[in-house]
Amino acid sequence: MPYLCARCSKENSLSKCSGCKTVYYCSTECQRLDWSSHKPQCYEPPPTAISRDRPPYEPPKLGKVADYRKLLEVAGQSTIMHEVMNRGLDPTLVCGCSPQEAYAMGSESGQMRDFWMLPTEKREPWVKKAHKHNEKARKFWADYFAPVSRERRYVDVVLDAILNIRLPNPDPDRKDDFLQNQVNANLLTSLFNHLNGFTPSQNTALLKIACHPFWLKPGDMFRLRLGAQTICSQGRPSHDFIDQLALRCLDKTTSLHELDNLLAGFVIYIQYIWPQIAGTRLLDTCFLLMAPGRGRRLTEDIVMKIIEIAEASPAAAKHLLPVITAACMGDTSPMLELLTLYEEFGVRIGPSVEHSTLPWLKEKAGKDVQVIRRITKLLMDEKKGRTGLSVHGIDIEGRSWTREEYEVMYEEVVERIGGEPN
């Protein structure tokens, strides 16, 4: 059962939408009936501004007792890794795989950064390999969580069960909620098939779950992120979900722990797998988060996640490099990570040595010989006019921007996203 009808969830639905090529139908009648809800997601390019206009939040509807028993029966299974390997899937990539991850796992290089240095025709086999892997993974998750993943009515039941902790602890003798959170994370995975059809209230409930305090322990955070990664890579996020995700990240009442979960569980993988749907909204969100003197003081861990989002593609790096450069000019700057970002994307850091940020980085490196060698090499490349990825048709001008230029960029982002962070 590789595909489910986007309208009725019928199995073996092989008719693909000719517009977006991301959803399937069992018949032309189902496609016709679903067009009114699918149309905004199909042909139109992603919006640049974030919509703040949505109906009042309605909590997920309660299910029947039998529904919750079914959830516990399905999500409590412990055979998941055995099933993954029996189907020939890589357990480390079963939640979803981008072309650059496929390249890192299957090439001699072993580095995602090198994927973008390949000519377009040499990237194509890895794009196809990732797509093939995701097709198998999607079928696995649909089968594993059947019938929950096939019936749209279970969306509210699953959201309610997790958000309000309806399911009993599988092992009440344990003093922690380790197994209960494992079940909840598994249940999150079962929602992937319906993500594109979530109502605004269901999107809100999903983000409330991501920010719930029961994911505080590192092990529980890891499970949440695996579940969220599967939803975002195997399901197709709607524009409303991306809007709400961006607003939640920009809300200053969102704690750093919650922001950490949102970035690691959702933003990174949407930017990796669905950049054509996200457009610039999530990149603009990260830009505003890191804007020096305007946002909150971020932890180095969150700064690293934003740098990882920049590494999703050359376009993402070009978008975020100005604010990353500005934000990294502090006492707690992740200087080595910034330097790695420059190296990985082959950026031109300045039009001349006099305007480069490299001398500043070299001074900050102190007596670290290896770092000084790396910076010296970049300075030599810069002096000779080498522009890295420009040889592949990509030119990222990662130079040291003036304050006036940076202010203009910031105002452009604020205008695109529809206002300053709350």
PDB file of C-alpha atoms in Angstrom, residues 36-142:
ATOM      1  CA  SER A  36     -11.059  23.246  -3.206  1.00  0.00           C
ATOM      2  CA  SER A  37      -8.786  22.346  -0.269  1.00  0.00           C
ATOM      3  CA  HIS A  38      -5.800  21.259  -2.377  1.00  0.00           C
ATOM      4  CA  LYS A  39      -5.783  24.180  -4.817  1.00  0.00           C
ATOM      5  CA  PRO A  40      -4.027  26.697  -2.508  1.00  0.00           C
ATOM      6  CA  GLN A  41      -1.187  24.191  -1.998  1.00  0.00           C
ATOM      7  CA  CYS A  42      -0.839  23.123  -5.623  1.00  0.00           C
ATOM      8  CA  TYR A  43       0.197  25.569  -8.322  1.00  0.00           C
ATOM      9  CA  GLU A  44       0.678  28.765  -6.412  1.00  0.00           C
ATOM     10  CA  PRO A  45       4.196  29.721  -5.263  1.00  0.00           C
ATOM     11  CA  PRO A  46       4.657  29.848  -1.486  1.00  0.00           C
ATOM     12  CA  PRO A  47       3.719  33.166   0.122  1.00  0.00           C
ATOM     13  CA  THR A  48       6.516  35.345   1.454  1.00  0.00           C
ATOM     14  CA  ALA A  49       4.496  37.017   4.198  1.00  0.00           C
ATOM     15  CA  ILE A  50       3.207  35.048   7.190  1.00  0.00           C
ATOM     16  CA  SER A  51      -0.554  34.951   7.551  1.00  0.00           C
ATOM     17  CA  ARG A  52      -1.790  35.768  11.057  1.00  0.00           C
ATOM     18  CA  ASP A  53      -5.463  35.404  10.164  1.00  0.00           C
ATOM     19  CA  ARG A  54      -6.940  32.076  11.293  1.00  0.00           C
ATOM     20  CA  PRO A  55     -10.037  30.930  13.202  1.00  0.00           C
ATOM     21  CA  PRO A  56     -10.031  30.547  17.019  1.00  0.00           C
ATOM     22  CA  TYR A  57      -8.296  27.441  18.343  1.00  0.00           C
ATOM     23  CA  GLU A  58     -10.511  24.431  18.938  1.00  0.00           C
ATOM     24  CA  PRO A  59      -9.028  21.586  21.038  1.00  0.00           C
ATOM     25  CA  PRO A  60      -8.848  18.125  19.412  1.00  0.00           C
ATOM     26  CA  LYS A  61     -12.076  16.140  19.712  1.00  0.00           C
ATOM     27  CA  LEU A  62     -12.267  13.244  22.134  1.00  0.00           C
ATOM     28  CA  GLY A  63     -12.250   9.755  20.660  1.00  0.00           C
ATOM     29  CA  LYS A  64     -13.980   6.582  21.808  1.00  0.00           C
ATOM     30  CA  VAL A  65     -12.432   4.241  24.370  1.00  0.00           C
ATOM     31  CA  ALA A  66     -11.830   1.686  21.609  1.00  0.00           C
ATOM     32  CA  ASP A  67      -9.867   4.316  19.636  1.00  0.00           C
ATOM     33  CA  TYR A  68      -7.421   4.898  22.488  1.00  0.00           C
ATOM     34  CA  ARG A  69      -6.998   1.161  22.968  1.00  0.00           C
ATOM     35  CA  LYS A  70      -6.141   0.888  19.284  1.00  0.00           C
ATOM     36  CA  LEU A  71      -3.538   3.651  19.634  1.00  0.00           C
ATOM     37  CA  LEU A  72      -1.874   1.924  22.568  1.00  0.00           C
ATOM     38  CA  GLU A  73      -1.879  -1.393  20.730  1.00  0.00           C
ATOM     39  CA  VAL A  74      -0.286   0.056  17.596  1.00  0.00           C
ATOM     40  CA  ALA A  75       2.178   2.565  19.086  1.00  0.00           C
ATOM     41  CA  GLY A  76       3.314   0.217  21.847  1.00  0.00           C
ATOM     42  CA  GLN A  77       4.897  -2.251  19.438  1.00  0.00           C
ATOM     43  CA  SER A  78       8.592  -2.919  20.042  1.00  0.00           C
ATOM     44  CA  THR A  79       9.409  -4.513  16.682  1.00  0.00           C
ATOM     45  CA  ILE A  80       9.948  -1.320  14.750  1.00  0.00           C
ATOM     46  CA  MET A  81      13.714  -1.638  14.178  1.00  0.00           C
ATOM     47  CA  HIS A  82      13.382  -5.292  13.186  1.00  0.00           C
ATOM     48  CA  GLU A  83      10.706  -4.361  10.653  1.00  0.00           C
ATOM     49  CA  VAL A  84      12.874  -1.548   9.291  1.00  0.00           C
ATOM     50  CA  MET A  85      15.828  -3.852   8.664  1.00  0.00           C
ATOM     51  CA  ASN A  86      13.649  -6.648   7.273  1.00  0.00           C
ATOM     52  CA  ARG A  87      12.476  -4.221   4.587  1.00  0.00           C
ATOM     53  CA  GLY A  88      16.023  -3.252   3.672  1.00  0.00           C
ATOM     54  CA  LEU A  89      15.771   0.260   5.082  1.00  0.00           C
ATOM     55  CA  ASP A  90      18.594   2.085   6.838  1.00  0.00           C
ATOM     56  CA  PRO A  91      17.435   2.584  10.468  1.00  0.00           C
ATOM     57  CA  THR A  92      19.333   5.875  10.645  1.00  0.00           C
ATOM     58  CA  LEU A  93      17.392   7.281   7.677  1.00  0.00           C
ATOM     59  CA  VAL A  94      13.970   5.672   8.092  1.00  0.00           C
ATOM     60  CA  CYS A  95      12.447   8.935   9.307  1.00  0.00           C
ATOM     61  CA  GLY A  96      13.315  10.614   6.008  1.00  0.00           C
ATOM     62  CA  CYS A  97      16.266  11.251   3.735  1.00  0.00           C
ATOM     63  CA  SER A  98      17.414  14.299   1.774  1.00  0.00           C
ATOM     64  CA  PRO A  99      19.658  13.978  -1.316  1.00  0.00           C
ATOM     65  CA  GLN A 100      22.618  15.386   0.590  1.00  0.00           C
ATOM     66  CA  GLU A 101      22.108  12.816   3.383  1.00  0.00           C
ATOM     67  CA  ALA A 102      21.941  10.019   0.789  1.00  0.00           C
ATOM     68  CA  TYR A 103      25.187  11.320  -0.700  1.00  0.00           C
ATOM     69  CA  ALA A 104      26.907  11.471   2.702  1.00  0.00           C
ATOM     70  CA  MET A 105      25.872   7.884   3.485  1.00  0.00           C
ATOM     71  CA  GLY A 106      26.768   6.418   0.090  1.00  0.00           C
ATOM     72  CA  SER A 107      29.773   8.335  -1.236  1.00  0.00           C
ATOM     73  CA  GLU A 108      33.461   8.129  -0.419  1.00  0.00           C
ATOM     74  CA  SER A 109      33.361  11.722   0.772  1.00  0.00           C
ATOM     75  CA  GLY A 110      30.896  11.064   3.580  1.00  0.00           C
ATOM     76  CA  GLN A 111      30.233  14.809   3.868  1.00  0.00           C
ATOM     77  CA  MET A 112      26.898  16.500   3.092  1.00  0.00           C
ATOM     78  CA  ARG A 113      28.705  19.728   2.241  1.00  0.00           C
ATOM     79  CA  ASP A 114      30.391  18.112  -0.779  1.00  0.00           C
ATOM     80  CA  PHE A 115      27.018  17.350  -2.373  1.00  0.00           C
ATOM     81  CA  TRP A 116      26.588  20.999  -3.352  1.00  0.00           C
ATOM     82  CA  MET A 117      30.017  21.062  -4.972  1.00  0.00           C
ATOM     83  CA  LEU A 118      28.863  18.467  -7.539  1.00  0.00           C
ATOM     84  CA  PRO A 119      27.669  19.496 -11.003  1.00  0.00           C
ATOM     85  CA  THR A 120      23.895  19.242 -11.431  1.00  0.00           C
ATOM     86  CA  GLU A 121      24.047  16.042 -13.491  1.00  0.00           C
ATOM     87  CA  LYS A 122      26.076  14.291 -10.777  1.00  0.00           C
ATOM     88  CA  ARG A 123      23.630  15.336  -8.075  1.00  0.00           C
ATOM     89  CA  GLU A 124      20.668  13.798  -9.914  1.00  0.00           C
ATOM     90  CA  PRO A 125      21.445  10.120  -9.015  1.00  0.00           C
ATOM     91  CA  TRP A 126      21.489  11.038  -5.322  1.00  0.00           C
ATOM     92  CA  VAL A 127      18.201  12.924  -5.691  1.00  0.00           C
ATOM     93  CA  LYS A 128      16.669   9.776  -7.217  1.00  0.00           C
ATOM     94  CA  LYS A 129      18.197   7.563  -4.524  1.00  0.00           C
ATOM     95  CA  ALA A 130      16.736   9.728  -1.738  1.00  0.00           C
ATOM     96  CA  HIS A 131      13.351   9.711  -3.462  1.00  0.00           C
ATOM     97  CA  LYS A 132      13.397   5.918  -3.772  1.00  0.00           C
ATOM     98  CA  HIS A 133      14.370   5.540  -0.118  1.00  0.00           C
ATOM     99  CA  ASN A 134      11.574   7.881   0.983  1.00  0.00           C
ATOM    100  CA  GLU A 135       9.039   5.947  -1.084  1.00  0.00           C
ATOM    101  CA  LYS A 136       9.988   2.741   0.779  1.00  0.00           C
ATOM    102  CA  ALA A 137      10.019   4.545   4.138  1.00  0.00           C
ATOM    103  CA  ARG A 138       6.603   6.087   3.457  1.00  0.00           C
ATOM    104  CA  LYS A 139       5.160   2.660   2.678  1.00  0.00           C
ATOM    105  CA  PHE A 140       6.736   1.234   5.833  1.00  0.00           C
ATOM    106  CA  TRP A 141       5.212   3.880   8.098  1.00  0.00           C
ATOM    107  CA  ALA A 142       1.805   3.586   6.420  1.00  0.00           C
TER     108      ALA A 142
END
